[in-house]
Coordinates of C-alpha atoms and ligand atoms in Angstrom, one line a residue:
M1 CA -58.4 -30.4 -173.2
N2 CA -54.9 -30.8 -174.8
S3 CA -53.6 -34.1 -175.9
E4 CA -51.5 -34.6 -172.8
D5 CA -54.6 -34.3 -170.6
N6 CA -55.8 -37.6 -172.0
V7 CA -52.6 -39.5 -171.2
I8 CA -52.7 -41.4 -168.0
N9 CA -49.4 -42.6 -166.5
T10 CA -49.6 -46.0 -168.2
S11 CA -48.3 -49.4 -167.0
L12 CA -46.2 -49.5 -170.2
Q13 CA -44.3 -46.5 -169.2
A14 CA -43.8 -47.8 -165.7
D15 CA -42.5 -51.2 -167.0
K16 CA -40.1 -49.6 -169.3
L17 CA -38.7 -47.6 -166.5
S18 CA -38.5 -50.5 -164.0
S19 CA -36.9 -52.8 -166.4
S20 CA -34.5 -50.5 -168.0
E21 CA -30.8 -50.5 -167.0
S22 CA -31.1 -46.7 -166.6
A23 CA -34.1 -47.0 -164.3
P24 CA -34.1 -43.6 -162.5
V25 CA -33.0 -43.0 -158.9
I26 CA -33.6 -40.1 -156.6
E27 CA -30.5 -38.4 -155.1
I28 CA -31.2 -36.7 -151.8
W29 CA -28.9 -34.3 -150.0
G30 CA -30.0 -34.4 -146.4
K31 CA -30.0 -32.2 -143.3
R32 CA -31.8 -29.3 -145.0
P33 CA -34.5 -27.7 -143.0
L34 CA -37.9 -27.6 -144.7
S35 CA -40.4 -24.8 -144.6
G36 CA -43.7 -23.9 -146.4
H37 CA -46.8 -25.8 -147.4
I38 CA -47.4 -29.1 -149.2
S39 CA -50.6 -30.0 -150.9
V40 CA -52.0 -33.5 -150.3
S41 CA -53.3 -35.5 -153.3
G42 CA -56.4 -37.8 -153.5
A43 CA -56.2 -41.1 -151.8
K44 CA -54.6 -43.8 -154.0
N45 CA -56.4 -46.7 -152.3
S46 CA -59.8 -44.9 -152.5
A47 CA -59.3 -43.9 -156.1
L48 CA -58.4 -47.5 -157.1
V49 CA -61.4 -49.1 -155.6
V50 CA -63.9 -46.3 -156.6
L51 CA -62.6 -46.8 -160.2
A52 CA -63.4 -50.5 -159.9
G53 CA -66.8 -49.5 -158.5
T54 CA -67.7 -47.4 -161.6
I55 CA -68.3 -50.8 -163.3
L56 CA -71.5 -51.1 -161.2
C57 CA -73.1 -48.1 -163.0
S58 CA -74.6 -48.3 -166.4
Q59 CA -74.4 -44.5 -166.8
D60 CA -71.3 -42.3 -166.9
C61 CA -69.5 -41.1 -163.7
R62 CA -67.1 -38.2 -163.1
I63 CA -64.5 -38.9 -160.4
R64 CA -62.5 -35.9 -159.2
N65 CA -59.3 -35.6 -157.1
I66 CA -57.6 -38.7 -158.7
P67 CA -53.9 -38.7 -158.2
N68 CA -51.8 -39.2 -161.3
L69 CA -50.0 -42.5 -160.4
V70 CA -48.8 -45.6 -162.2
D71 CA -51.3 -47.7 -160.2
I72 CA -54.2 -45.5 -161.4
G73 CA -53.0 -45.9 -164.9
R74 CA -53.1 -49.7 -164.5
M75 CA -56.6 -49.6 -163.1
A76 CA -57.7 -47.4 -166.0
D77 CA -56.0 -50.0 -168.3
V78 CA -58.1 -52.8 -166.7
L79 CA -61.3 -50.8 -167.1
T80 CA -60.4 -50.1 -170.7
A81 CA -59.8 -53.7 -171.4
L82 CA -63.3 -54.5 -170.1
G83 CA -64.8 -52.1 -172.6
V84 CA -65.2 -49.1 -170.2
K85 CA -64.4 -45.6 -171.6
V86 CA -62.0 -43.7 -169.5
T87 CA -61.1 -40.1 -170.2
R88 CA -58.7 -38.1 -168.1
N89 CA -58.7 -34.3 -167.7
G90 CA -56.3 -33.2 -165.0
D91 CA -57.2 -34.9 -161.8
T92 CA -60.7 -35.8 -163.1
L93 CA -61.6 -39.1 -164.7
D94 CA -64.8 -39.5 -166.7
V95 CA -65.8 -43.1 -166.8
D96 CA -68.4 -44.6 -169.0
A97 CA -69.2 -48.2 -168.2
S98 CA -72.5 -48.2 -170.1
S99 CA -71.3 -50.6 -172.8
I100 CA -69.0 -52.8 -170.8
S101 CA -68.2 -55.7 -173.2
H102 CA -65.9 -58.2 -171.4
S103 CA -66.0 -60.1 -168.2
R104 CA -62.4 -61.1 -168.3
A105 CA -59.6 -58.9 -166.7
P106 CA -56.2 -59.3 -168.5
Y107 CA -53.5 -61.1 -166.5
E108 CA -50.8 -58.8 -167.8
I109 CA -52.3 -56.0 -165.8
V110 CA -53.8 -57.8 -162.8
S111 CA -50.4 -59.4 -162.1
K112 CA -48.9 -55.9 -161.7
L113 CA -51.8 -54.3 -159.8
R114 CA -53.1 -56.5 -157.0
A115 CA -56.0 -54.0 -156.4
S116 CA -57.4 -54.7 -159.9
F117 CA -58.6 -58.1 -158.5
F118 CA -61.3 -56.0 -156.8
V119 CA -63.2 -55.7 -160.2
I120 CA -64.4 -59.2 -159.5
G121 CA -67.2 -57.9 -157.2
P122 CA -68.7 -55.2 -159.5
L123 CA -68.2 -57.4 -162.6
L124 CA -70.2 -60.2 -161.0
A125 CA -72.9 -57.9 -159.7
R126 CA -73.3 -56.1 -163.1
L127 CA -72.8 -58.9 -165.6
G128 CA -73.4 -62.0 -163.5
V129 CA -70.0 -63.3 -164.6
A130 CA -66.4 -62.4 -163.9
R131 CA -63.1 -63.9 -164.9
V132 CA -60.2 -62.4 -163.0
P133 CA -56.7 -63.9 -162.7
L134 CA -55.4 -64.6 -159.3
P135 CA -53.2 -61.7 -158.4
G136 CA -50.5 -63.6 -156.7
G137 CA -48.3 -62.3 -153.9
C138 CA -46.1 -59.2 -153.8
A139 CA -43.1 -57.9 -152.0
I140 CA -44.9 -57.5 -148.7
G141 CA -46.6 -61.0 -148.5
A142 CA -48.6 -63.7 -150.1
R143 CA -51.8 -61.7 -150.0
P144 CA -54.5 -64.4 -150.5
V145 CA -58.0 -63.6 -151.7
A146 CA -59.9 -66.4 -150.0
L147 CA -62.1 -64.0 -148.0
H148 CA -63.2 -62.3 -151.2
I149 CA -64.1 -65.6 -152.7
R150 CA -65.9 -67.1 -149.7
G151 CA -67.9 -63.9 -149.4
L152 CA -69.0 -64.0 -153.1
Q153 CA -70.0 -67.6 -152.6
A154 CA -72.2 -66.5 -149.6
L155 CA -73.9 -64.1 -152.0
G156 CA -74.8 -67.0 -154.3
A157 CA -71.9 -67.0 -156.7
E158 CA -70.4 -70.2 -158.1
V159 CA -66.6 -69.9 -158.1
H160 CA -64.0 -72.1 -159.5
M161 CA -60.3 -71.8 -160.5
D162 CA -59.2 -72.6 -164.0
H163 CA -55.6 -72.2 -165.2
G164 CA -54.9 -69.5 -162.6
I165 CA -58.1 -67.6 -163.4
V166 CA -60.9 -67.2 -160.8
H167 CA -64.1 -67.8 -162.7
A168 CA -67.2 -66.5 -160.8
Y169 CA -70.8 -66.6 -162.1
V170 CA -74.3 -66.3 -160.8
P171 CA -76.2 -69.5 -161.6
G172 CA -79.7 -69.3 -163.1
T173 CA -81.1 -67.1 -165.7
R174 CA -81.6 -63.8 -163.8
G175 CA -77.9 -63.4 -163.1
R176 CA -78.4 -61.4 -159.8
L177 CA -76.5 -62.1 -156.7
K178 CA -78.6 -62.7 -153.5
G179 CA -78.1 -60.8 -150.3
G180 CA -76.6 -62.8 -147.4
K181 CA -74.8 -62.7 -144.1
I182 CA -71.0 -62.6 -144.2
Y183 CA -68.6 -62.8 -141.3
L184 CA -65.0 -62.0 -142.3
D185 CA -62.4 -64.0 -140.3
Y186 CA -60.2 -60.9 -140.6
P187 CA -61.3 -57.3 -141.4
S188 CA -59.7 -57.3 -144.9
V189 CA -60.0 -53.9 -146.7
G190 CA -60.1 -55.5 -150.1
A191 CA -62.6 -58.3 -149.2
T192 CA -64.9 -55.7 -147.5
E193 CA -64.8 -53.5 -150.6
T194 CA -65.3 -56.4 -153.0
L195 CA -68.3 -57.6 -151.1
M196 CA -69.8 -54.2 -150.5
M197 CA -69.7 -53.5 -154.2
A198 CA -71.1 -56.9 -155.1
A199 CA -74.0 -56.5 -152.7
T200 CA -75.1 -53.1 -154.0
L201 CA -76.9 -54.8 -157.0
A202 CA -77.8 -58.0 -155.2
E203 CA -81.4 -59.1 -154.5
G204 CA -82.2 -58.3 -150.8
E205 CA -80.1 -57.5 -147.8
T206 CA -76.5 -58.2 -147.1
V207 CA -74.7 -57.8 -143.7
I208 CA -70.9 -57.8 -143.5
E209 CA -69.7 -58.5 -140.0
N210 CA -66.2 -57.8 -138.8
A211 CA -65.8 -55.5 -141.8
A212 CA -62.8 -53.3 -142.4
Q213 CA -63.3 -49.7 -141.0
E214 CA -60.6 -48.0 -143.1
P215 CA -61.6 -44.5 -144.4
E216 CA -61.2 -45.8 -147.9
V217 CA -64.1 -48.3 -147.2
L218 CA -66.2 -45.4 -146.2
D219 CA -65.2 -43.4 -149.2
L220 CA -66.2 -46.3 -151.5
A221 CA -69.6 -46.5 -149.7
N222 CA -70.2 -42.8 -150.0
F223 CA -69.4 -43.1 -153.8
C224 CA -71.8 -46.0 -154.1
R225 CA -74.5 -44.1 -152.2
A226 CA -74.0 -41.1 -154.5
M227 CA -74.9 -43.5 -157.3
G228 CA -78.1 -44.6 -155.4
A229 CA -76.8 -47.6 -153.5
R230 CA -78.4 -48.3 -150.0
I231 CA -75.5 -48.8 -147.6
R232 CA -75.3 -48.1 -143.9
G233 CA -72.7 -48.7 -141.3
A234 CA -69.6 -48.3 -143.5
G235 CA -66.7 -47.1 -141.3
T236 CA -68.0 -49.4 -138.5
N237 CA -67.4 -53.1 -138.2
T238 CA -70.9 -54.0 -139.5
I239 CA -72.1 -52.9 -142.9
T240 CA -75.6 -53.4 -144.2
I241 CA -76.4 -53.2 -147.9
V242 CA -79.8 -53.4 -149.4
G243 CA -79.5 -54.3 -153.0
V244 CA -81.0 -52.0 -155.7
P245 CA -81.7 -53.0 -159.4
S246 CA -79.4 -50.3 -160.9
L247 CA -77.3 -47.3 -160.1
H248 CA -77.2 -43.9 -161.7
S249 CA -74.6 -41.4 -162.8
T250 CA -72.7 -39.2 -160.3
D251 CA -69.9 -36.7 -159.8
Y252 CA -67.7 -37.7 -156.8
G253 CA -64.6 -36.3 -155.2
I254 CA -62.0 -38.7 -153.6
I255 CA -60.9 -38.1 -150.0
P256 CA -57.3 -36.8 -149.4
D257 CA -54.6 -39.5 -149.0
R258 CA -54.0 -40.0 -145.3
I259 CA -50.8 -42.0 -146.0
E260 CA -49.3 -39.4 -148.3
A261 CA -50.1 -36.8 -145.6
G262 CA -48.7 -38.9 -142.9
T263 CA -45.5 -39.4 -144.9
F264 CA -45.0 -35.6 -145.2
M265 CA -45.7 -35.2 -141.5
L266 CA -42.8 -37.7 -140.9
A267 CA -40.6 -35.6 -143.3
G268 CA -41.4 -32.6 -141.1
A269 CA -40.8 -34.4 -137.9
I270 CA -37.5 -36.0 -138.9
T271 CA -36.1 -32.8 -140.1
K272 CA -37.6 -30.8 -137.2
S273 CA -39.3 -28.5 -139.8
P274 CA -42.6 -26.6 -139.1
I275 CA -44.1 -27.4 -142.5
S276 CA -47.9 -27.3 -143.0
L277 CA -50.0 -29.5 -145.2
S278 CA -53.6 -29.6 -146.5
P279 CA -56.1 -30.9 -147.2
I280 CA -56.3 -33.5 -144.6
I281 CA -59.2 -35.2 -142.7
P282 CA -57.7 -35.2 -139.1
E283 CA -59.8 -38.1 -137.9
H284 CA -58.3 -40.3 -140.6
L285 CA -54.8 -39.5 -139.1
T286 CA -55.6 -40.1 -135.5
P287 CA -53.2 -42.9 -134.8
I288 CA -50.4 -41.2 -136.8
I289 CA -50.8 -37.9 -135.0
A290 CA -51.0 -39.7 -131.6
K291 CA -47.7 -41.6 -132.3
L292 CA -46.0 -38.4 -133.5
A293 CA -47.0 -36.8 -130.2
E294 CA -45.5 -39.7 -128.3
A295 CA -42.4 -39.3 -130.4
G296 CA -42.1 -35.6 -129.4
T297 CA -43.7 -33.9 -132.5
R298 CA -47.0 -32.2 -132.2
V299 CA -49.4 -31.7 -135.1
E300 CA -51.6 -28.5 -134.7
M301 CA -54.7 -27.9 -136.8
E302 CA -55.0 -24.6 -138.5
G303 CA -58.7 -24.6 -139.5
H304 CA -60.4 -27.9 -140.1
S305 CA -58.2 -29.4 -143.0
R306 CA -54.8 -27.9 -142.6
A307 CA -52.2 -29.2 -140.2
R308 CA -48.8 -27.7 -139.1
I309 CA -45.9 -29.8 -137.7
V310 CA -44.6 -28.5 -134.4
P311 CA -41.2 -30.2 -133.8
G312 CA -40.0 -30.9 -130.3
E313 CA -36.5 -30.6 -128.9
K314 CA -35.9 -34.3 -129.0
L315 CA -37.1 -37.3 -131.0
L316 CA -38.4 -39.8 -128.3
P317 CA -38.6 -43.6 -128.5
I318 CA -42.0 -45.2 -129.2
E319 CA -43.7 -48.6 -129.4
I320 CA -45.9 -49.3 -132.4
E321 CA -47.9 -52.4 -133.4
T322 CA -49.7 -52.2 -136.8
R323 CA -53.4 -53.1 -136.7
P324 CA -56.5 -52.7 -138.9
H325 CA -58.1 -49.3 -138.7
P326 CA -58.6 -47.6 -136.2
G327 CA -55.3 -49.1 -135.1
F328 CA -52.0 -47.9 -136.4
P329 CA -51.8 -48.4 -140.2
T330 CA -49.2 -50.8 -141.7
D331 CA -48.8 -48.3 -144.5
M332 CA -47.1 -45.9 -142.1
Q333 CA -44.9 -48.4 -140.3
A334 CA -41.7 -48.0 -142.5
Q335 CA -41.9 -44.1 -142.3
F336 CA -42.2 -44.3 -138.4
M337 CA -39.2 -46.6 -138.4
A338 CA -37.2 -43.9 -140.3
L339 CA -38.1 -41.5 -137.5
T340 CA -37.2 -43.9 -134.6
T341 CA -33.7 -44.5 -136.1
L342 CA -32.8 -41.1 -134.7
A343 CA -34.7 -41.2 -131.4
N344 CA -33.2 -40.8 -128.0
G345 CA -33.6 -44.5 -126.9
D346 CA -35.0 -47.8 -128.0
S347 CA -38.2 -48.2 -129.9
V348 CA -40.1 -51.4 -130.9
I349 CA -42.2 -51.7 -134.1
T350 CA -44.2 -54.8 -134.6
E351 CA -45.8 -55.6 -138.0
T352 CA -48.9 -57.7 -137.6
V353 CA -50.9 -57.1 -140.9
F354 CA -48.4 -58.3 -143.5
E355 CA -45.9 -61.2 -143.0
N356 CA -43.0 -59.7 -145.0
R357 CA -43.1 -56.0 -144.5
L358 CA -39.8 -55.4 -142.6
Q359 CA -37.4 -55.6 -145.6
H360 CA -36.5 -52.0 -145.2
V361 CA -34.7 -52.8 -141.9
A362 CA -31.5 -53.9 -143.8
E363 CA -31.7 -50.6 -145.9
F364 CA -31.9 -48.4 -142.8
N365 CA -29.0 -50.3 -141.3
R366 CA -27.0 -49.4 -144.5
M367 CA -27.5 -45.8 -143.5
G368 CA -26.0 -46.3 -140.1
A369 CA -29.2 -47.2 -138.2
N370 CA -29.1 -49.7 -135.4
I371 CA -32.1 -52.1 -135.9
R372 CA -32.3 -55.7 -134.8
L373 CA -35.1 -58.0 -136.1
T374 CA -36.7 -60.5 -133.9
G375 CA -39.6 -62.3 -135.7
N376 CA -42.1 -59.6 -136.8
S377 CA -40.6 -57.0 -134.4
A378 CA -37.9 -54.6 -135.1
V379 CA -35.9 -53.2 -132.1
I380 CA -34.5 -49.8 -133.0
R381 CA -31.7 -48.3 -130.9
G382 CA -31.6 -44.6 -131.8
V383 CA -28.4 -43.4 -133.3
P384 CA -27.3 -39.7 -133.3
Q385 CA -26.8 -39.5 -137.0
L386 CA -27.7 -41.4 -140.2
S387 CA -25.3 -41.3 -143.2
G388 CA -26.5 -41.0 -146.8
A389 CA -26.0 -44.2 -148.7
P390 CA -27.3 -46.0 -151.8
V391 CA -30.5 -47.8 -150.8
T392 CA -33.4 -49.6 -152.5
G393 CA -37.1 -49.3 -151.7
T394 CA -38.3 -52.9 -151.4
D395 CA -42.0 -51.8 -151.6
L396 CA -44.0 -48.6 -152.0
R397 CA -43.9 -47.5 -148.3
A398 CA -40.3 -48.6 -147.7
A399 CA -39.2 -46.5 -150.6
A400 CA -41.1 -43.4 -149.1
A401 CA -39.5 -44.2 -145.7
L402 CA -36.0 -44.3 -147.1
L403 CA -36.6 -41.0 -148.9
V404 CA -37.8 -39.5 -145.6
A405 CA -34.6 -40.9 -143.8
G406 CA -32.5 -39.5 -146.6
L407 CA -33.9 -35.9 -145.8
A408 CA -32.3 -36.2 -142.4
A409 CA -29.1 -38.1 -143.3
E410 CA -25.6 -36.6 -143.5
G411 CA -24.5 -36.4 -147.2
K412 CA -26.1 -38.0 -150.2
T413 CA -28.7 -40.8 -150.3
T414 CA -29.4 -42.5 -153.6
L415 CA -32.8 -44.1 -153.6
H416 CA -33.3 -47.1 -156.1
G417 CA -36.6 -48.9 -156.6
L418 CA -38.6 -45.9 -157.8
H419 CA -41.1 -48.2 -159.6
H420 CA -42.5 -48.8 -156.2
L421 CA -42.5 -45.1 -155.1
D422 CA -44.2 -44.0 -158.3
R423 CA -47.1 -46.3 -157.6
G424 CA -48.2 -44.2 -154.7
Y425 CA -46.7 -40.7 -154.5
E426 CA -47.7 -38.1 -157.0
N427 CA -44.9 -35.6 -157.9
I428 CA -43.1 -36.3 -154.7
E429 CA -39.8 -34.7 -155.7
A430 CA -41.6 -31.5 -156.8
K431 CA -43.6 -31.4 -153.5
L432 CA -40.5 -31.8 -151.4
S433 CA -38.3 -29.5 -153.5
A434 CA -40.9 -26.7 -153.1
V435 CA -40.4 -26.8 -149.3
G436 CA -36.7 -26.7 -149.5
A437 CA -35.5 -30.3 -149.8
R438 CA -32.5 -30.9 -152.1
L439 CA -33.3 -33.9 -154.3
R440 CA -33.5 -34.7 -157.9
R441 CA -34.4 -37.7 -160.1
V442 CA -31.7 -38.9 -162.6
P443 CA -31.3 -42.0 -164.7
S444 CA -29.0 -44.4 -162.7
S445 CA -26.7 -44.7 -165.8
S446 CA -25.8 -41.0 -165.1
L447 CA -24.5 -41.7 -161.6
V448 CA -20.8 -41.3 -161.7
A449 CA -18.3 -42.9 -159.2
D450 CA -19.2 -40.8 -156.3
S451 CA -18.2 -37.6 -158.1
A452 CA -20.6 -35.6 -156.1
N453 CA -21.4 -36.1 -152.5
Q454 CA -22.1 -32.5 -153.1
P455 CA -25.4 -30.7 -153.1
V456 CA -26.7 -29.4 -156.4
V457 CA -29.1 -26.6 -156.8
V458 CA -32.4 -28.0 -158.1
Ligands
EPU1 N1 -55.9 -61.4 -146.1 C1 -56.2 -62.8 -146.1 N2 -57.2 -63.3 -146.9 C2 -57.9 -62.5 -147.8 C3 -57.6 -61.1 -147.8 C4 -56.6 -60.6 -147.0 O1 -55.6 -63.6 -145.3 O2 -58.8 -63.0 -148.5 C5 -54.8 -60.9 -145.3 C6 -53.7 -60.4 -146.1 O3 -52.9 -61.4 -146.5 C7 -53.1 -59.4 -145.1 C8 -54.3 -58.9 -144.3 O4 -55.3 -59.8 -144.6 O5 -52.2 -60.1 -144.3 C9 -54.7 -57.5 -144.7 O6 -55.0 -57.5 -146.1 P1 -56.1 -56.5 -146.6 O7 -57.0 -57.4 -147.5 O8 -56.8 -55.8 -145.5 O9 -55.3 -55.6 -147.5 P2 -55.6 -55.2 -149.1 O10 -57.0 -54.9 -149.3 O11 -54.9 -56.2 -149.9 C10 -55.3 -52.6 -148.7 C11 -54.4 -51.6 -149.3 C12 -53.0 -51.7 -148.7 C13 -53.0 -51.7 -147.2 C14 -54.0 -52.7 -146.6 C15 -54.1 -52.7 -145.2 C16 -55.4 -51.1 -151.3 C17 -55.3 -51.1 -152.8 N3 -54.4 -51.6 -150.7 O12 -54.7 -53.8 -149.1 O13 -52.2 -50.6 -149.2 O14 -51.7 -51.9 -146.7 O15 -55.2 -52.6 -147.3 O16 -54.5 -51.5 -144.7 O17 -56.4 -50.6 -150.9 C18 -50.2 -49.5 -149.8 O18 -51.0 -48.6 -150.2 O19 -49.0 -49.4 -149.7 C19 -50.9 -50.8 -149.6 C20 -50.2 -52.0 -149.5

């Protein structure tokens, strides 16, 4: 292992980049056909929660297929602050939580990575106490955690709020949560994951009803099972967990990222390019593949984990409403909006999962799109052509969607807001360059007064 292997993309690096005046941008020269193959990385949202789940285990765990992302670096920072040893070697993380020493997650990191709140469940299960700052909202919505907290209370935890910190503990001397019946008002991914982790070490049986069914929930359950947890029903709306006294060491591989794969499918569809990608788990992409077909682009499987984009003659208008899995994923809403800007007709996209996840509409309109917002719906009248423009990604998926739009736009698009993009897409410029896209990352300070609406060779 060389010294670089140990270095995880840290939050410090990310903060420097996002706050600096020369924060980088990506310049994209559009209208290039793409060809070739793209490799899909491990799923960010699985990796984040599986890392939190390692706290449950008093032996060491090896987690493979971890994407190298700013958010993963932040989760590793949280674990380290709790006394967990985290060592990286390529896409493998060795995590040793045997001598976890703190029950308090640092505000500085939790405020930047909402998912780090999810450590509350495993901390409480393992130590009988957890102190985790309220994560607060983010660009896409207020993102409350009431369902996590009510569920933990149903498992016997006392929870109170003190100076912005959620303080949870198990009363009594034995410090073990008690199994219980939990009905979630909404199938929240994070609440399901928090409660499933908490219940693995509880005394007795827990049933979570109206649970989230996302593939990342199932991945977490499989990881916990690999450590000896007794969980059934994950991936359906009812999960049953029979608590065990302790969990053991394991070696576990994270599933491929369905949202990264979906984003590359959209890059193929919008540029009408027959690119292929792997590995994917096609069942995880069912709503994405179905909507692509309605929009005139087929996805053909070549073997069980490799897909090829088969572009149609025309991009067709579609209607989308985001929903919890197996409905259409909110994390693909912005990318599909990019596609519909160029469709032959009017599309309607309605966001129902997050209350503020349509900020990219204004950015697409800067590129010549014709989108009107009415409440939480966007009516997109297809235009024949997008024109490259300076645009800003307002959240992670919005940034990816603008990049996708830039691939199809006439001239140069300059994408700002890369601190969002880098949270969720590993090596995205390298992956897209390798299939023929023209794009490069430069410090914004190096942008000169439109000297070059010209392609460069990268
Ligand atoms: N909600 C509540 N109360 C709660 C919890 C959630 O009202 O206690 C609401 C939220 O405000 C939101 C809705 O329920 O309106 C859905 O939130 P959910 O809890 O399901 O989402 P999450 O766990 O916070 C994860 C992903 C998101 C993804 C959503 C939905 C991780 C780390 N994040 O968030 O990923 O959009 O599920 O699928 O797993 C992304 O990757 O870009 C991203 C935002």
